[in-house]
Tab-separated table of C-alpha atoms in Angstrom:
chain	number	residue	atom	x	y	z
B	1	MET	CA	87.410	150.582	60.698
B	2	ARG	CA	85.086	148.796	58.173
B	3	ASN	CA	87.424	149.532	55.291
B	4	ILE	CA	90.192	147.757	57.356
B	5	LEU	CA	88.850	144.799	57.851
B	6	ILE	CA	87.493	144.839	54.431
B	7	LEU	CA	91.244	145.022	53.105
B	8	LEU	CA	92.516	142.399	55.777
B	9	THR	CA	89.779	139.970	54.790
B	10	ALA	CA	90.732	140.349	51.164
B	11	LEU	CA	94.437	139.690	51.882
B	12	ALA	CA	93.908	136.678	53.937
B	13	ALA	CA	91.772	135.546	50.875
B	14	ALA	CA	94.711	136.339	48.433
B	15	GLY	CA	96.903	134.715	50.964
B	16	ALA	CA	95.190	131.448	51.216
B	17	ALA	CA	94.645	131.343	47.660
B	18	SER	CA	98.270	131.430	46.639
B	19	ALA	CA	99.288	129.001	49.237
B	20	GLN	CA	100.937	126.220	47.901
B	21	THR	CA	99.506	122.644	49.006
B	22	THR	CA	102.362	120.670	50.119
B	23	LEU	CA	102.696	116.317	49.226
B	24	THR	CA	105.164	114.700	51.218
B	25	VAL	CA	106.979	111.692	49.155
B	26	ILE	CA	109.137	109.388	51.417
B	27	THR	CA	111.126	106.893	49.151
B	28	HIS	CA	114.211	104.850	49.414
B	29	ASP	CA	117.558	106.032	49.140
B	30	SER	CA	118.112	105.111	45.364
B	31	PHE	CA	114.991	106.879	44.368
B	32	ASP	CA	115.881	109.416	41.432
B	33	VAL	CA	114.158	111.285	38.798
B	34	ASP	CA	114.557	114.255	36.641
B	35	LYS	CA	113.854	117.561	39.149
B	36	LYS	CA	112.030	119.251	35.769
B	37	LEU	CA	109.530	116.578	35.722
B	38	ILE	CA	108.711	117.109	39.441
B	39	ALA	CA	108.825	120.670	38.657
B	40	ALA	CA	106.109	120.240	36.101
B	41	PHE	CA	103.838	118.034	38.294
B	42	GLU	CA	103.990	121.070	40.850
B	43	THR	CA	103.501	123.648	38.481
B	44	GLN	CA	100.330	121.658	36.847
B	45	ASN	CA	98.841	121.146	40.365
B	46	ARG	CA	99.711	124.358	42.442
B	47	ALA	CA	101.465	122.120	44.736
B	48	LYS	CA	104.853	121.621	46.379
B	49	VAL	CA	106.471	118.223	46.917
B	50	ARG	CA	108.558	117.406	49.595
B	51	PHE	CA	110.771	114.223	49.433
B	52	ILE	CA	111.837	112.034	52.566
B	53	LYS	CA	114.907	109.494	51.848
B	54	GLY	CA	114.083	106.601	54.073
B	55	GLY	CA	116.885	104.253	53.874
B	56	ASP	CA	117.226	101.287	51.955
B	57	ALA	CA	113.750	99.690	51.420
B	58	GLY	CA	113.331	97.275	54.386
B	59	GLU	CA	114.472	100.346	56.538
B	60	LEU	CA	111.640	102.511	54.934
B	61	LEU	CA	109.010	100.087	55.995
B	62	ASN	CA	109.965	99.886	59.382
B	63	ARG	CA	110.124	103.614	59.616
B	64	LEU	CA	106.405	103.621	57.993
B	65	ILE	CA	105.097	101.028	60.638
B	66	LEU	CA	106.863	102.877	63.514
B	67	THR	CA	104.973	106.225	62.495
B	68	ARG	CA	101.903	104.826	61.248
B	69	ARG	CA	99.793	106.434	63.958
B	70	ALA	CA	101.379	110.082	63.200
B	71	PRO	CA	102.239	109.634	59.422
B	72	ILE	CA	105.319	111.398	58.189
B	73	ALA	CA	104.390	111.357	54.527
B	74	ASP	CA	101.425	111.352	52.133
B	75	VAL	CA	103.034	108.914	49.438
B	76	VAL	CA	105.505	106.045	49.540
B	77	TYR	CA	107.536	105.037	46.409
B	78	GLY	CA	110.084	101.891	46.554
B	79	LEU	CA	108.299	99.116	48.808
B	80	ASP	CA	108.299	96.262	46.592
B	81	ASN	CA	106.415	92.551	46.310
B	82	SER	CA	108.644	91.043	48.845
B	83	LEU	CA	107.719	94.116	51.863
B	84	LEU	CA	103.989	94.485	50.598
B	85	PRO	CA	102.718	91.438	52.499
B	86	ARG	CA	104.224	93.130	55.976
B	87	ALA	CA	102.869	96.358	54.923
B	88	ARG	CA	99.179	95.159	54.088
B	89	GLN	CA	99.578	93.310	57.661
B	90	ALA	CA	100.643	96.859	59.049
B	91	GLY	CA	97.620	98.559	57.511
B	92	ILE	CA	99.881	101.240	56.570
B	93	LEU	CA	98.468	101.625	52.911
B	94	GLN	CA	94.943	102.968	51.536
B	95	PRO	CA	93.803	101.420	48.124
B	96	TYR	CA	94.036	103.332	44.992
B	97	LYS	CA	94.211	101.756	41.533
B	98	SER	CA	95.681	104.180	39.016
B	99	PRO	CA	93.700	103.996	35.642
B	100	ALA	CA	97.500	103.830	33.997
B	101	LEU	CA	97.655	100.236	35.576
B	102	SER	CA	95.607	98.937	32.543
B	103	ARG	CA	99.003	99.391	30.566
B	104	VAL	CA	101.051	97.249	33.046
B	105	PRO	CA	100.941	93.695	31.949
B	106	ALA	CA	99.087	91.743	34.646
B	107	ALA	CA	102.211	89.638	35.753
B	108	TYR	CA	103.660	92.811	36.890
B	109	ARG	CA	100.764	94.023	38.834
B	110	LEU	CA	101.116	94.344	42.871
B	111	GLY	CA	97.891	92.361	43.643
B	112	ASP	CA	94.231	93.520	42.771
B	113	ASP	CA	93.976	95.592	46.161
B	114	GLY	CA	95.503	98.514	44.800
B	115	LEU	CA	97.718	99.225	47.525
B	116	LEU	CA	100.708	99.364	45.663
B	117	ASN	CA	100.897	100.321	41.948
B	118	THR	CA	103.831	98.942	39.988
B	119	VAL	CA	106.136	101.614	38.447
B	120	ASP	CA	108.845	99.455	37.734
B	121	TYR	CA	110.521	95.616	38.072
B	122	GLY	CA	113.942	94.424	38.046
B	123	PHE	CA	115.759	91.177	38.874
B	124	VAL	CA	118.110	90.934	41.927
B	125	ALA	CA	121.045	89.066	40.817
B	126	LEU	CA	124.585	88.528	41.963
B	127	ASN	CA	127.410	90.589	39.678
B	128	TYR	CA	130.859	90.229	39.347
B	129	ASP	CA	134.092	91.798	38.468
B	130	ARG	CA	135.166	90.934	35.102
B	131	ALA	CA	138.645	92.500	35.501
B	132	TRP	CA	139.160	90.998	38.969
B	133	PHE	CA	138.408	87.393	37.741
B	134	GLU	CA	140.331	87.772	34.728
B	135	LYS	CA	143.534	89.548	36.653
B	136	ASN	CA	143.141	86.501	39.424
B	137	GLY	CA	142.621	83.577	36.905
B	138	VAL	CA	139.766	82.488	39.077
B	139	ALA	CA	136.793	80.508	37.842
B	140	LEU	CA	133.381	81.889	38.177
B	141	PRO	CA	131.155	79.823	40.505
B	142	LYS	CA	128.773	77.735	38.818
B	143	SER	CA	126.176	76.979	41.664
B	144	LEU	CA	125.042	78.438	44.908
B	145	ASP	CA	126.901	75.213	46.738
B	146	ASP	CA	129.988	76.503	45.194
B	147	LEU	CA	129.342	80.210	46.385
B	148	LYS	CA	128.902	79.027	49.904
B	149	THR	CA	132.595	77.325	50.291
B	150	PRO	CA	135.326	79.691	51.629
B	151	ALA	CA	136.805	79.984	48.121
B	152	TYR	CA	134.021	82.194	46.684
B	153	ALA	CA	132.331	83.490	49.965
B	154	LYS	CA	135.026	85.484	51.070
B	155	LEU	CA	134.658	87.063	47.591
B	156	THR	CA	131.133	88.073	48.106
B	157	VAL	CA	129.060	90.685	49.588
B	158	VAL	CA	125.192	90.708	49.953
B	159	GLN	CA	122.655	92.723	51.740
B	160	SER	CA	120.846	91.841	54.835
B	161	PRO	CA	117.423	90.778	54.612
B	162	ALA	CA	116.308	92.502	57.675
B	163	THR	CA	117.094	96.062	56.304
B	164	SER	CA	117.457	95.951	52.587
B	165	SER	CA	114.783	94.665	49.798
B	166	PRO	CA	117.349	93.017	47.409
B	167	GLY	CA	118.589	91.017	50.817
B	168	LEU	CA	115.458	89.949	51.287
B	169	ALA	CA	114.664	88.989	47.654
B	170	PHE	CA	117.978	86.773	47.862
B	171	LEU	CA	116.603	85.321	51.028
B	172	LEU	CA	113.647	84.204	49.483
B	173	ALA	CA	115.278	82.928	46.432
B	174	THR	CA	117.493	80.597	49.028
B	175	VAL	CA	114.604	79.491	50.907
B	176	ASN	CA	112.664	78.629	47.928
B	177	HIS	CA	115.592	76.655	46.394
B	178	TYR	CA	116.603	74.907	49.640
B	179	GLY	CA	113.971	74.900	51.982
B	180	GLU	CA	114.195	76.509	55.369
B	181	THR	CA	116.775	74.259	56.750
B	182	GLY	CA	118.774	73.904	53.619
B	183	ALA	CA	118.674	77.767	53.668
B	184	TRP	CA	119.851	78.269	57.091
B	185	ASN	CA	122.592	75.855	56.385
B	186	TRP	CA	123.609	77.483	53.244
B	187	TRP	CA	123.806	80.979	54.983
B	188	ARG	CA	125.861	79.840	57.775
B	189	ALA	CA	128.192	78.264	55.709
B	190	ALA	CA	128.902	81.240	53.694
B	191	ARG	CA	129.134	83.737	56.432
B	192	ALA	CA	131.552	81.253	58.000
B	193	GLY	CA	133.400	81.000	54.790
B	194	GLY	CA	133.769	84.906	54.693
B	195	MET	CA	130.742	86.365	52.912
B	196	LYS	CA	129.970	89.604	54.223
B	197	VAL	CA	126.203	90.808	54.974
B	198	THR	CA	125.844	94.477	54.949
B	199	ARG	CA	123.060	97.012	55.822
B	200	GLY	CA	122.111	98.127	52.378
B	201	TRP	CA	122.554	98.035	48.635
B	202	SER	CA	124.605	101.230	48.233
B	203	ASP	CA	127.327	100.209	50.910
B	204	ALA	CA	127.624	97.096	49.247
B	205	TYR	CA	127.829	98.197	45.874
B	206	TYR	CA	129.872	101.743	46.141
B	207	LYS	CA	131.947	100.674	49.228
B	208	ASP	CA	132.663	96.900	49.428
B	209	PHE	CA	132.319	96.020	45.500
B	210	THR	CA	136.207	95.958	43.851
B	211	ARG	CA	134.636	98.270	41.058
B	212	ASN	CA	134.752	100.958	43.412
B	213	GLY	CA	137.550	100.361	45.522
B	214	GLY	CA	136.323	97.832	47.778
B	215	LYS	CA	137.615	93.933	48.255
B	216	TYR	CA	134.574	91.763	47.228
B	217	PRO	CA	134.217	91.170	43.537
B	218	ILE	CA	130.816	89.194	43.848
B	219	VAL	CA	127.978	91.454	44.875
B	220	LEU	CA	124.503	91.221	45.319
B	221	SER	CA	122.658	93.606	42.920
B	222	TYR	CA	120.765	93.407	39.803
B	223	ALA	CA	120.809	91.964	36.583
B	224	SER	CA	120.589	95.500	34.941
B	225	SER	CA	123.675	97.017	36.836
B	226	PRO	CA	125.938	96.079	34.199
B	227	ALA	CA	124.316	98.421	31.816
B	228	ALA	CA	124.897	101.204	34.176
B	229	GLU	CA	128.489	100.321	34.329
B	230	VAL	CA	128.774	100.747	30.719
B	231	PHE	CA	126.545	104.162	30.751
B	232	TYR	CA	128.606	105.815	33.275
B	233	ALA	CA	131.677	104.491	31.720
B	234	ASP	CA	134.090	107.733	30.301
B	235	GLY	CA	133.267	108.364	26.676
B	236	PHE	CA	129.850	106.466	26.686
B	237	THR	CA	127.565	106.980	23.440
B	238	PRO	CA	124.704	105.143	22.507
B	239	THR	CA	125.906	104.692	19.193
B	240	LYS	CA	128.959	103.041	19.718
B	241	LEU	CA	128.437	100.733	22.500
B	242	PRO	CA	131.419	98.486	23.797
B	243	ALA	CA	132.020	94.555	23.144
B	244	GLN	CA	131.123	93.635	26.873
B	245	SER	CA	130.440	95.390	30.042
B	246	PRO	CA	132.971	95.504	32.967
B	247	THR	CA	130.659	93.503	35.109
B	248	GLY	CA	128.583	90.467	34.501
B	249	ASN	CA	126.007	88.784	35.931
B	250	LEU	CA	125.830	85.291	37.712
B	251	PHE	CA	122.489	83.578	37.114
B	252	LEU	CA	123.431	80.761	39.576
B	253	PRO	CA	120.315	78.524	40.163
B	254	GLY	CA	118.201	79.668	43.162
B	255	SER	CA	119.906	83.010	43.262
B	256	THR	CA	117.607	85.354	41.021
B	257	SER	CA	114.312	87.000	42.141
B	258	THR	CA	111.994	89.151	40.185
B	259	GLN	CA	111.377	92.449	42.264
B	260	LEU	CA	108.248	94.844	41.526
B	261	GLU	CA	108.584	98.422	43.134
B	262	GLY	CA	105.340	100.170	43.317
B	263	VAL	CA	103.780	103.612	44.584
B	264	GLY	CA	101.526	103.840	47.222
B	265	ILE	CA	99.353	106.183	49.507
B	266	LEU	CA	99.854	106.044	53.032
B	267	LYS	CA	96.549	105.908	55.205
B	268	GLY	CA	96.285	109.113	57.275
B	269	THR	CA	96.874	111.305	54.201
B	270	LYS	CA	95.062	114.527	54.331
B	271	GLN	CA	96.110	115.178	50.377
B	272	THR	CA	94.414	111.960	48.841
B	273	ALA	CA	93.241	113.542	45.668
B	274	LEU	CA	96.878	115.358	45.017
B	275	ALA	CA	98.263	111.955	46.336
B	276	ARG	CA	96.236	109.753	43.182
B	277	LYS	CA	97.702	112.560	40.993
B	278	PHE	CA	101.162	111.803	41.978
B	279	VAL	CA	100.597	108.402	41.782
B	280	ASP	CA	99.261	108.586	38.242
B	281	PHE	CA	102.169	110.643	37.545
B	282	MET	CA	104.632	107.855	38.455
B	283	LEU	CA	102.793	105.581	35.739
B	284	GLY	CA	102.556	108.488	33.152
B	285	ALA	CA	104.896	108.676	29.982
B	286	PRO	CA	107.730	111.090	31.040
B	287	ILE	CA	108.816	109.304	34.448
B	288	GLN	CA	108.271	105.577	32.897
B	289	THR	CA	110.822	107.218	30.071
B	290	ASP	CA	113.260	108.921	32.549
B	291	ILE	CA	113.559	105.911	35.054
B	292	PRO	CA	115.741	102.998	33.513
B	293	THR	CA	119.052	104.910	33.294
B	294	ARG	CA	118.607	106.703	36.658
B	295	MET	CA	117.362	103.888	38.818
B	296	TRP	CA	118.254	101.069	36.601
B	297	ILE	CA	114.920	99.059	36.558
B	298	TYR	CA	112.867	98.338	33.961
B	299	PRO	CA	109.598	100.525	33.627
B	300	ALA	CA	106.323	98.975	34.098
B	301	VAL	CA	104.266	100.421	31.578
B	302	LYS	CA	104.387	98.197	28.319
B	303	GLY	CA	105.889	99.788	25.148
B	304	THR	CA	108.190	102.257	27.198
B	305	PRO	CA	111.266	103.103	25.048
B	306	LEU	CA	114.723	101.842	26.679
B	307	ASN	CA	118.173	103.434	25.906
B	308	PRO	CA	120.222	101.228	24.047
B	309	VAL	CA	122.708	100.492	26.658
B	310	PHE	CA	120.054	97.976	27.911
B	311	THR	CA	121.392	95.550	25.672
B	312	PHE	CA	123.740	94.968	28.358
B	313	ALA	CA	120.450	94.298	30.878
B	314	GLN	CA	119.899	90.620	30.891
B	315	GLU	CA	116.405	89.507	31.631
B	316	PRO	CA	116.553	86.078	33.703
B	317	GLN	CA	113.660	83.615	34.067
B	318	PRO	CA	114.074	83.177	37.970
B	319	THR	CA	111.936	80.322	39.648
B	320	PRO	CA	108.912	81.661	40.671
B	321	ILE	CA	108.598	82.037	44.625
B	322	LYS	CA	106.452	79.517	46.134
B	323	ALA	CA	103.096	80.846	47.848
B	324	GLU	CA	104.188	79.718	51.344
B	325	VAL	CA	107.415	81.336	51.227
B	326	ALA	CA	106.115	84.841	49.760
B	327	SER	CA	103.351	84.919	51.941
B	328	ASN	CA	105.188	85.814	55.329
B	329	PRO	CA	108.599	87.088	54.451
B	330	GLN	CA	108.707	88.647	58.194
B	331	ARG	CA	108.717	85.378	59.529
B	332	LEU	CA	111.610	83.938	57.367
B	333	VAL	CA	113.467	87.409	58.363
B	334	ASP	CA	112.987	86.620	61.944
B	335	ALA	CA	114.374	83.339	61.412
B	336	TRP	CA	117.097	84.291	59.513
B	337	VAL	CA	118.096	86.749	62.459
B	338	THR	CA	117.762	83.596	64.827
B	339	GLN	CA	119.414	80.898	62.712
B	340	VAL	CA	122.149	82.786	60.795
B	341	LEU	CA	122.955	86.203	62.611
B	342	ARG	CA	122.688	85.425	65.949
B	343	ALA	CA	124.270	81.619	65.327
B	344	ARG	CA	127.189	80.921	67.134
């Protein structure tokens, strides 16, 4: 009997030693990194990383707030500067400042409280389908005032600020440009003129944009999206770039916005030490080098090399969002729903 107990104890100890710790990471739907890098992290830390796709970033935040009493993940990636105020208010994140933040320019850091560590940045911008405009002989709009007219509004698809982070960034840009009353008037006029408002970026870009078989030749996306169009074109080679990209940017005054995406640790995790390692991992050189041509954003860590195709990814100079506009984006989203979405 004694020998059996010894054997059972030894087997239990061996099982515990070999058992892997699981780290659950929830992300927006566009998250994409090399699986080999994730496998290397798992091997190095004797852990298993489980990913949950949480929808567009706005939907992701809604889900995290609804489940905050029983968190469904340990780490979140994909919340951005427009969503951070609401995440902070909801108390879903616990602070951790990665040592790697020292290599991120101060202008791209998501505050001093360590709730989100910046992984990447980009520029929300309107894109247009060059071939469609050339074929139809239509001049490009020159301002947001042009864009709200039926001639251009019916050609445009954007994302809802209630569910999409680029949609929210665009809303903040319009409020910043026009003021609240002017912004609601702009949105109502644009919708009345035929502008489509869809749930998320993937639907807008891959279903509604004319480049992908839709009927809208203007889409709210990113200033780096033209580079992606070149990269995924048949016969692409970085040593022989085309003269221009098939899509272009419309940097209409008041329409662009800087987006900072980060990674953070969720309150309630039982894997704090491993979660911190994952945050560091996301700011490490392998991931920073990998993500530009996977998610079409700029790596936050200064000096990270970029693929030559980023020649087609312009960096605009958006008008900074005023503090009073950025401080409570949820109030503006609620007002947008009332003033625009439900307006008759």
